[in-house]
Each structure stands twice: as C-alpha cells, then as structure tokens.
CSV table of C-alpha atoms in Angstrom, one decimal:
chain,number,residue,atom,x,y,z
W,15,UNK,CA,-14.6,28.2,16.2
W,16,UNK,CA,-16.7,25.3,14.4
W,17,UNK,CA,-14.5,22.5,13.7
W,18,UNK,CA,-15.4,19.6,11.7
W,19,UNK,CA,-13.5,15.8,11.3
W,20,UNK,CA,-14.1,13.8,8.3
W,21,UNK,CA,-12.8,10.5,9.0
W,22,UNK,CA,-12.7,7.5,6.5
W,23,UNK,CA,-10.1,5.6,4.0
W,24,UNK,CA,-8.6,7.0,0.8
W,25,UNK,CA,-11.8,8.1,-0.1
W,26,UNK,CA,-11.7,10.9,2.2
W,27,UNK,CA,-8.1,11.5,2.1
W,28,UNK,CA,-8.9,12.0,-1.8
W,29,UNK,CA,-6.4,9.7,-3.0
W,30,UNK,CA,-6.8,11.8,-6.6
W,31,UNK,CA,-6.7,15.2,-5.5
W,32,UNK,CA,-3.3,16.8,-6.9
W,33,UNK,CA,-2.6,19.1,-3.6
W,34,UNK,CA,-5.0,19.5,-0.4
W,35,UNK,CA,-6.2,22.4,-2.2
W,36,UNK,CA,-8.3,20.9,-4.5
W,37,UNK,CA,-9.4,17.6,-2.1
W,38,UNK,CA,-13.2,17.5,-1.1
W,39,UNK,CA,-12.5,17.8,2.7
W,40,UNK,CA,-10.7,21.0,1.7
W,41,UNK,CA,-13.3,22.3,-0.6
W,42,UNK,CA,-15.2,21.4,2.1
W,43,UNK,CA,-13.8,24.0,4.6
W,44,UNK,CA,-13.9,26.6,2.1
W,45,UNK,CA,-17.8,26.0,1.3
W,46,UNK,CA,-18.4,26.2,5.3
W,47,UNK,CA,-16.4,29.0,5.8
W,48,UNK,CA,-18.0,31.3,3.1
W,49,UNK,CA,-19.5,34.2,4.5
W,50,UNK,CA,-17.8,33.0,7.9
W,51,UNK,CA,-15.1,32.9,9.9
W,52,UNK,CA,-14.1,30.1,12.2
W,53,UNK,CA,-14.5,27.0,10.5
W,54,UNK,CA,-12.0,24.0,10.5
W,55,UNK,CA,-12.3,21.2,8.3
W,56,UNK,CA,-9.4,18.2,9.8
W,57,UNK,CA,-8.6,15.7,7.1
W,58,UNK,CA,-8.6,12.2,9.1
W,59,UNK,CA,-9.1,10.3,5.9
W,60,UNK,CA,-5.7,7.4,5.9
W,61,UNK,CA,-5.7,5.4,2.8
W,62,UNK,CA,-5.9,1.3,3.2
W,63,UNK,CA,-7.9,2.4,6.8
W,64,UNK,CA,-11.3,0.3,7.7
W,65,UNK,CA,-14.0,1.2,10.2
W,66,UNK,CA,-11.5,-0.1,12.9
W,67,UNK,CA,-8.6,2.4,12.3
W,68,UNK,CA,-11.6,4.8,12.0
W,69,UNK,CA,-12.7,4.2,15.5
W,70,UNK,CA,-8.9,3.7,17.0
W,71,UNK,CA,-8.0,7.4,15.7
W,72,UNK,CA,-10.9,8.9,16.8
W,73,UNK,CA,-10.4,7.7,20.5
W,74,UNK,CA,-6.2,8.3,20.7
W,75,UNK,CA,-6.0,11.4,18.5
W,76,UNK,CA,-8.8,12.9,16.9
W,77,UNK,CA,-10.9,13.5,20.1
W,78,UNK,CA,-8.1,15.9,21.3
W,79,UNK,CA,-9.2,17.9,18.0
W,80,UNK,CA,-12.4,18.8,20.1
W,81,UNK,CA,-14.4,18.5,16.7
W,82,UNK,CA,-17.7,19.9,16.9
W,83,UNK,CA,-18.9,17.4,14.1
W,84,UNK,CA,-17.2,13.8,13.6
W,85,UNK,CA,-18.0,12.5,9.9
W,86,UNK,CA,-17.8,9.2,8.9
W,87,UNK,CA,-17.1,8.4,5.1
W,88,UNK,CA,-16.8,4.6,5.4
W,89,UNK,CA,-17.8,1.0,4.0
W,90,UNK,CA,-15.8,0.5,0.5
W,91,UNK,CA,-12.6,-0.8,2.9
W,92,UNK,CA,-14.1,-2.8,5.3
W,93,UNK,CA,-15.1,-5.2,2.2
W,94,UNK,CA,-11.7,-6.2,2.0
W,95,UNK,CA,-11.4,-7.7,5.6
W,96,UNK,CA,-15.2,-9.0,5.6
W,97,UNK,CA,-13.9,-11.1,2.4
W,98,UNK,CA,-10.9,-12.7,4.1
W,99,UNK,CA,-10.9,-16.4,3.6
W,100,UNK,CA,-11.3,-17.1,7.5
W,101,UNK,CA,-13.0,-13.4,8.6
W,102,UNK,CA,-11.5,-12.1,11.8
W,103,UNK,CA,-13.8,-9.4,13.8
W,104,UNK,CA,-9.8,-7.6,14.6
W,105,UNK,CA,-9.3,-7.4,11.3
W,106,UNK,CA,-6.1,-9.1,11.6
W,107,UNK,CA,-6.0,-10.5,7.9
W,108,UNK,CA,-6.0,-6.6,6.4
W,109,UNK,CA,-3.1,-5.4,8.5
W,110,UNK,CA,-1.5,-8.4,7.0
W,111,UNK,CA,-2.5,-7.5,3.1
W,112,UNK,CA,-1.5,-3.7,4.0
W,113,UNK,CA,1.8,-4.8,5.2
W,114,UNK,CA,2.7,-6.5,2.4
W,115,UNK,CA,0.8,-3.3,0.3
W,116,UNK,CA,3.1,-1.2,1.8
W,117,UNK,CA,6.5,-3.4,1.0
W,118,UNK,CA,6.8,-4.4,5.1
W,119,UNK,CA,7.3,-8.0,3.5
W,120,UNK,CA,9.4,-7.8,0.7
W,121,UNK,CA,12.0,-10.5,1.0
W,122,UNK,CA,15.2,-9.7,3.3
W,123,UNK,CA,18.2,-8.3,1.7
W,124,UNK,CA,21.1,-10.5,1.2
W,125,UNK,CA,23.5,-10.2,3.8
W,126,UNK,CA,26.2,-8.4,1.7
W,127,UNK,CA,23.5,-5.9,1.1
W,128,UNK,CA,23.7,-4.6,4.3
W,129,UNK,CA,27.5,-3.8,4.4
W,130,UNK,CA,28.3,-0.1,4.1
W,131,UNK,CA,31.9,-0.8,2.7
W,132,UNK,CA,30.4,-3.2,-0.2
W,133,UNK,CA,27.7,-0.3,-1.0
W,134,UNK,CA,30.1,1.8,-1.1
W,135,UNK,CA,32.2,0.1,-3.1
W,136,UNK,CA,29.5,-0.4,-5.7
W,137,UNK,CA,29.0,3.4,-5.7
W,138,UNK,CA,32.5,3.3,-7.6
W,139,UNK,CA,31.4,0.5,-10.1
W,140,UNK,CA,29.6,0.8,-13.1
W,141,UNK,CA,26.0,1.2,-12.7
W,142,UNK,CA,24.0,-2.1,-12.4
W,143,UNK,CA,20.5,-3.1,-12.8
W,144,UNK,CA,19.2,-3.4,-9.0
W,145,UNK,CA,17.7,-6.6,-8.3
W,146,UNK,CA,13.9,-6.4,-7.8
W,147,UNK,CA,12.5,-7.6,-4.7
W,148,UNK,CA,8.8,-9.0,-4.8
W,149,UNK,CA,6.4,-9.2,-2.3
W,150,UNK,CA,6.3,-12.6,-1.1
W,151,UNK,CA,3.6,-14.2,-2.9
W,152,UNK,CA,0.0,-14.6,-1.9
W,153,UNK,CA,-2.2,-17.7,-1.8
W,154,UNK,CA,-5.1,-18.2,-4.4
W,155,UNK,CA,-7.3,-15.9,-2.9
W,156,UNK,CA,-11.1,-17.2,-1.8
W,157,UNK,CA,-13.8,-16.1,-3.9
W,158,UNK,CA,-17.0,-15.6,-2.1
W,159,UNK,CA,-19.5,-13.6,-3.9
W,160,UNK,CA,-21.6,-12.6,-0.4
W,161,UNK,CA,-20.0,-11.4,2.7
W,162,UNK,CA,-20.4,-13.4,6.0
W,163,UNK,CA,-23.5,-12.2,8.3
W,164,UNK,CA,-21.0,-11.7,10.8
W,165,UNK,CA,-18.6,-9.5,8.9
W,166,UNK,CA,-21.4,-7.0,8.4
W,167,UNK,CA,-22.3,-7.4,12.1
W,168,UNK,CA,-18.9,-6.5,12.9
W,169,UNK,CA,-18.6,-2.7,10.4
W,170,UNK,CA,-21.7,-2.5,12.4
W,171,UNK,CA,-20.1,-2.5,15.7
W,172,UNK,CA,-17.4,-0.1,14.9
W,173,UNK,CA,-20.0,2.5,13.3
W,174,UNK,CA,-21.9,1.8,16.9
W,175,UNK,CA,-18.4,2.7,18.3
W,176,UNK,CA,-17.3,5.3,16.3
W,177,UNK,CA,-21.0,7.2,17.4
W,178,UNK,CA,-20.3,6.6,20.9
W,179,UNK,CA,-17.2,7.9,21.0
W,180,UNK,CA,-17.8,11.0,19.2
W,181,UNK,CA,-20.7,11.7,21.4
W,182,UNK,CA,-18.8,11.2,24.3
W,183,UNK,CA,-16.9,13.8,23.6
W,184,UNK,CA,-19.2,16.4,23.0
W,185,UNK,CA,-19.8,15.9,18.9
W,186,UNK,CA,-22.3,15.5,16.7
W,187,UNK,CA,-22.3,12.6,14.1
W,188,UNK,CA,-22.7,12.7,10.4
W,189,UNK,CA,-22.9,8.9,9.0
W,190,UNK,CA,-22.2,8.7,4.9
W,191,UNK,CA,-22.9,6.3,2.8
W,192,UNK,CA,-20.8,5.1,-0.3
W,193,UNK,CA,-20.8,4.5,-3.7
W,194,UNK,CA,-19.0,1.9,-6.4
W,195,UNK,CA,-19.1,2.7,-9.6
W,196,UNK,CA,-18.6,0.7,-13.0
W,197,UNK,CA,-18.1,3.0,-15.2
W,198,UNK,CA,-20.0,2.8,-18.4
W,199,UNK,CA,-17.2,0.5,-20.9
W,200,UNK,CA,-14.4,0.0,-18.2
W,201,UNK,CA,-16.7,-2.3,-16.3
W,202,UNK,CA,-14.0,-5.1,-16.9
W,203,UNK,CA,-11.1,-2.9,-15.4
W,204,UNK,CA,-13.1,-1.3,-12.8
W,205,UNK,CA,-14.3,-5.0,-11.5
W,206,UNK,CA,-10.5,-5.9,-11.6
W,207,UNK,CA,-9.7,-2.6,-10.1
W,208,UNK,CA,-11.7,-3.6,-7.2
W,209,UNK,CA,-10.3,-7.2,-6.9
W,210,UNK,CA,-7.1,-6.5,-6.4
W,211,UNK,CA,-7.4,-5.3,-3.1
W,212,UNK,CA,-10.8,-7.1,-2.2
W,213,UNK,CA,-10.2,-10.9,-1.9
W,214,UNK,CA,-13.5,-12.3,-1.9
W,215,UNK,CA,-16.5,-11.0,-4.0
W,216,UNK,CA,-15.7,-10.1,-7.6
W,217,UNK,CA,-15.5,-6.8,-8.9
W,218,UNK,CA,-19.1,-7.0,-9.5
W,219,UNK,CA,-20.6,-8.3,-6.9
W,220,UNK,CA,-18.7,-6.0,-4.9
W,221,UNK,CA,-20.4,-3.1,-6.4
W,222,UNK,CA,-23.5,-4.9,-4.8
W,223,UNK,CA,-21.8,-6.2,-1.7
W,224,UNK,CA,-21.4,-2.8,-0.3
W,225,UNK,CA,-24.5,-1.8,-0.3
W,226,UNK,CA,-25.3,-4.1,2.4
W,227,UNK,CA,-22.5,-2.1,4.4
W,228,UNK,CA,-24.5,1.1,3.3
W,229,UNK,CA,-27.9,-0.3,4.5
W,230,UNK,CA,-25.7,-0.7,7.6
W,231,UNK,CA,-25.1,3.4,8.2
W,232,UNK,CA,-28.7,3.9,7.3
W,233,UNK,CA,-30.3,1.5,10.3
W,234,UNK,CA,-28.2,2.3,12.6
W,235,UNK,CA,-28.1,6.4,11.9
W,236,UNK,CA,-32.2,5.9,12.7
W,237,UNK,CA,-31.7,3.6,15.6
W,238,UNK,CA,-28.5,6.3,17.4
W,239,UNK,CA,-30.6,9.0,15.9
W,240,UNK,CA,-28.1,10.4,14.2
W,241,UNK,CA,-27.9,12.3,11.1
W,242,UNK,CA,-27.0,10.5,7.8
W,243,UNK,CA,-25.6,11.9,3.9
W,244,UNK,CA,-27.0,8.9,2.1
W,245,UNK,CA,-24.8,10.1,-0.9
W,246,UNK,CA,-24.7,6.2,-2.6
W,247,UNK,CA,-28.3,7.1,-2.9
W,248,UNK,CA,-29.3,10.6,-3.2
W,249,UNK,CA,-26.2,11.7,-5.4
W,250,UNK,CA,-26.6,11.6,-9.0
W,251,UNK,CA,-23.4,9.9,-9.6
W,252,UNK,CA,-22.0,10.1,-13.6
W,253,UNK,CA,-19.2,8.3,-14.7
W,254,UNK,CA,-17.2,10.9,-14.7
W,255,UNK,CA,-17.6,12.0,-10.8
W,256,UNK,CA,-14.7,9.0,-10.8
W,257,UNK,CA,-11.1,8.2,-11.8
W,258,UNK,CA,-11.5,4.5,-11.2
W,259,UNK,CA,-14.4,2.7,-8.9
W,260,UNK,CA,-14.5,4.1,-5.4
W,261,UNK,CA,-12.6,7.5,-5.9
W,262,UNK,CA,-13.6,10.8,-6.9
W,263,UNK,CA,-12.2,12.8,-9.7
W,264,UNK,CA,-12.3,16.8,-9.0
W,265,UNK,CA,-16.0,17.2,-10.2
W,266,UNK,CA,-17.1,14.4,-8.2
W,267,UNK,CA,-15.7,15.9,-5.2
W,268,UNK,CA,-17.5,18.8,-6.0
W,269,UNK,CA,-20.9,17.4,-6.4
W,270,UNK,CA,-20.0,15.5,-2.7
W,271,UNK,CA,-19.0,18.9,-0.9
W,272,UNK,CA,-22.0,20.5,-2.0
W,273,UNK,CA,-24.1,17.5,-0.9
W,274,UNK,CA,-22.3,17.4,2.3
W,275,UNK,CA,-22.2,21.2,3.3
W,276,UNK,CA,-25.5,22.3,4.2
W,277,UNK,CA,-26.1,19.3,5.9
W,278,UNK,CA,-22.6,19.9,8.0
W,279,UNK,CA,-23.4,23.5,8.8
W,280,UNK,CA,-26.7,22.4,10.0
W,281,UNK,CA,-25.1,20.3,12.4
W,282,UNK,CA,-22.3,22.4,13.4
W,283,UNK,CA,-25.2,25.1,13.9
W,284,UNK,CA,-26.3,23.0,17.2
C-alpha cells in the first residue's frame, strides 16, 4: 500500500470541486493508481488553514495515517496572518478573523431568544422576517503592501517543521509552490477577491507578495533536500485553470494532477 497526504488550505481541499470525485487530490489517486493497485490519496486540505494548522495536523492526526509521502500545498493563507496589523508568529490574529469567518462572533441572542416556550410560541404566529445578526464589525484594516521579514521567517519555520515531522515518521516530502492569478479583465474583482480575507497588501501586490513565500519552499526544499513541484513556476497557468484568484476550476486541477503525479509516484517509488 502506497499512501500519500496532501496537506494545505482550501486549495487542496478544492474548495470548487462539486463532489470529491472530481477534486485534484482525488484525481490525484486515480492517476497514481492506474495500472496499480494500492494507492491512497488522504485529503488533509481544511479551508481558512495556514502553515501552522498544517504542521499541528500532521503531528496529532495525520502521522497516524502512516503516509508514505506528506505533500505540502501552502503559502496563499499564510499571507493573511503575515499581514496582521501587529504580526504574531502563533498566528493568533487569523484564529481571530476565522472565528468571526465562521459566525463564532456574531452578536449574542437576546435573552428571550433563548426561551423554548417563546420559540415555540412564535412557531404558531405568523411568519416573521428573522432579525439578521452581523458579525461584529472590524477595524479599518492596515494596508501594508510588503510583508514583515519576520512573517516570512516564521511560514519558514513551519515548512522547516512540517519537513521534520514528516521525516520523522518515515515519509518523504513533496514541497509545492503556489500560484495567484489576475485573471485577464477581472483584475479589479480578483484584487478585491483577495482583500477580503488578506488585511494588508492589496489585491495586487498580494499576487506579488506570495511569491516571496514561494521563494520560501524553493530554498528551503534545496537546503532539507527535499523534492519540490514548483507549480507557480513551471505550470502554464491560463485564466481559465481558475474560478477566482487562488482556486482551481476542474481543468486547472487537471493540469496540477498531472504535474504532480509523476513526480509523487517517483517519490512513493522509494
């Protein structure tokens, strides 16, 4: 049994797919398997999740997977914490945003919302509009078109520790790099796609931001001597490999499985 892990944010969950069956990690499997048996392909992909969730899951759960190969699909999410108006190496400020993301802290209920008789009672009333509860708001977020030196030092660290882990439980390492893309007249929307969940750079700088988180994998893949899918680079990326900046549509998860597989199978081969 070969069994690979493909760990990252949205990106690698394939936040666009319209069932597993048509998400890259499962295409994936299916392109590693042909002609085979015994292959696994384990979606560890969460979207919202940074290099730090990354390296947390791998060390509580996903080691227990016993993955031959650990892949990291990473970089696009760990702008948004780099950016935080006072950066914090825990990441603190982007469990904070996802929180609120996720409606954690949407202001309380009034307290005769929480009575079961006076719901129930309402259930016999004509309908009503609900009242609409909004996220508390946020402050004027910081624009800073460059991120901190140590921001980048600290996606650094968790790549360092995402290796170290994997290796210390038996696995080889596939680093991958990753593209933004401004698609060819929607560069207005895609740059305000991107800066709603990225507080500092704008949506275009961010484009160029990332590539320093990019140059990142590659130094660091030479340095551990592992192996690295420099898809941002080696790719040829179209405008319509994406349904908005950062995540693929189903042909660009194609062109991205077949980049990936031989160089997977390769490493599942040791």
């Amino acid at each position: 049994m070969r069994r690979i892990l493909v760990s990252g944010g949205s990106t690698t969950f394939d936040a666009l797919a319209t069932s597993d069956a048509v998400s890259w990690p499962w295409q994936l499997e299916q392109a590693l398997a042909a002609g085979r048996s015994g292959v696994e392909v384990w979606n560890a992909g969460m979207p919202t999740w940074t290099s730090l969730e990354n390296v947390i899951s791998l060390a509580v759960r996903d080691v227990d997977l016993e993955p031959d190969v650990a892949v990291l699909f990473q970089a696009i999410n760990d702008l948004q914490p780099a950016s935080a108006a006072a950066f914090d190496p825990q990441y603190e400020e982007h469990a904070r945003m996802t929180r609120r993301a996720l409606g954690f802290d949407l202001e309380p209920l009034p307290w005769h919302r929480r009575l079961l008789l006076v719901e129930a009672v309402r259930g016999l009333l004509p309908v009503e509009a609900a009242p609409v509860h909004s996220p508390l708001p946020d402050p004027e977020p910081r624009r800073s078109e460059r991120l901190p030196a140590e921001a980048v030092a600290t996606f650094e660290r968790n790549v360092r520790s995402f290796i170290a882990l994997a290796r210390g439980h038996g696995a080889e390492v596939l680093l991958v790099t990753q593209p933004i893309r401004l698609r060819t007249g929607r560069v207005d929307e895609d740059a305000a796609y991107l800066e709603q969940s990225i507080p500092g750079p704008s949506g275009r700088s961010a484009a160029v931001e990332v590539e320093r988180l990019n140059a990142v994998l590659r130094e660091v893949a030479r340095e551990e001597d592992v192996a690295l899918a420099d898809a941002a680079r080696e790719i040829g990326w179209r405008d319509e490999d994406f349904g908005d900046p950062v995540h693929h549509t189903r042909a660009g998860a194609e062109k991205l499985v077949r980049f990936l597989a031989p160089r997977i199978d390769a490493l599942a081969a040791r």
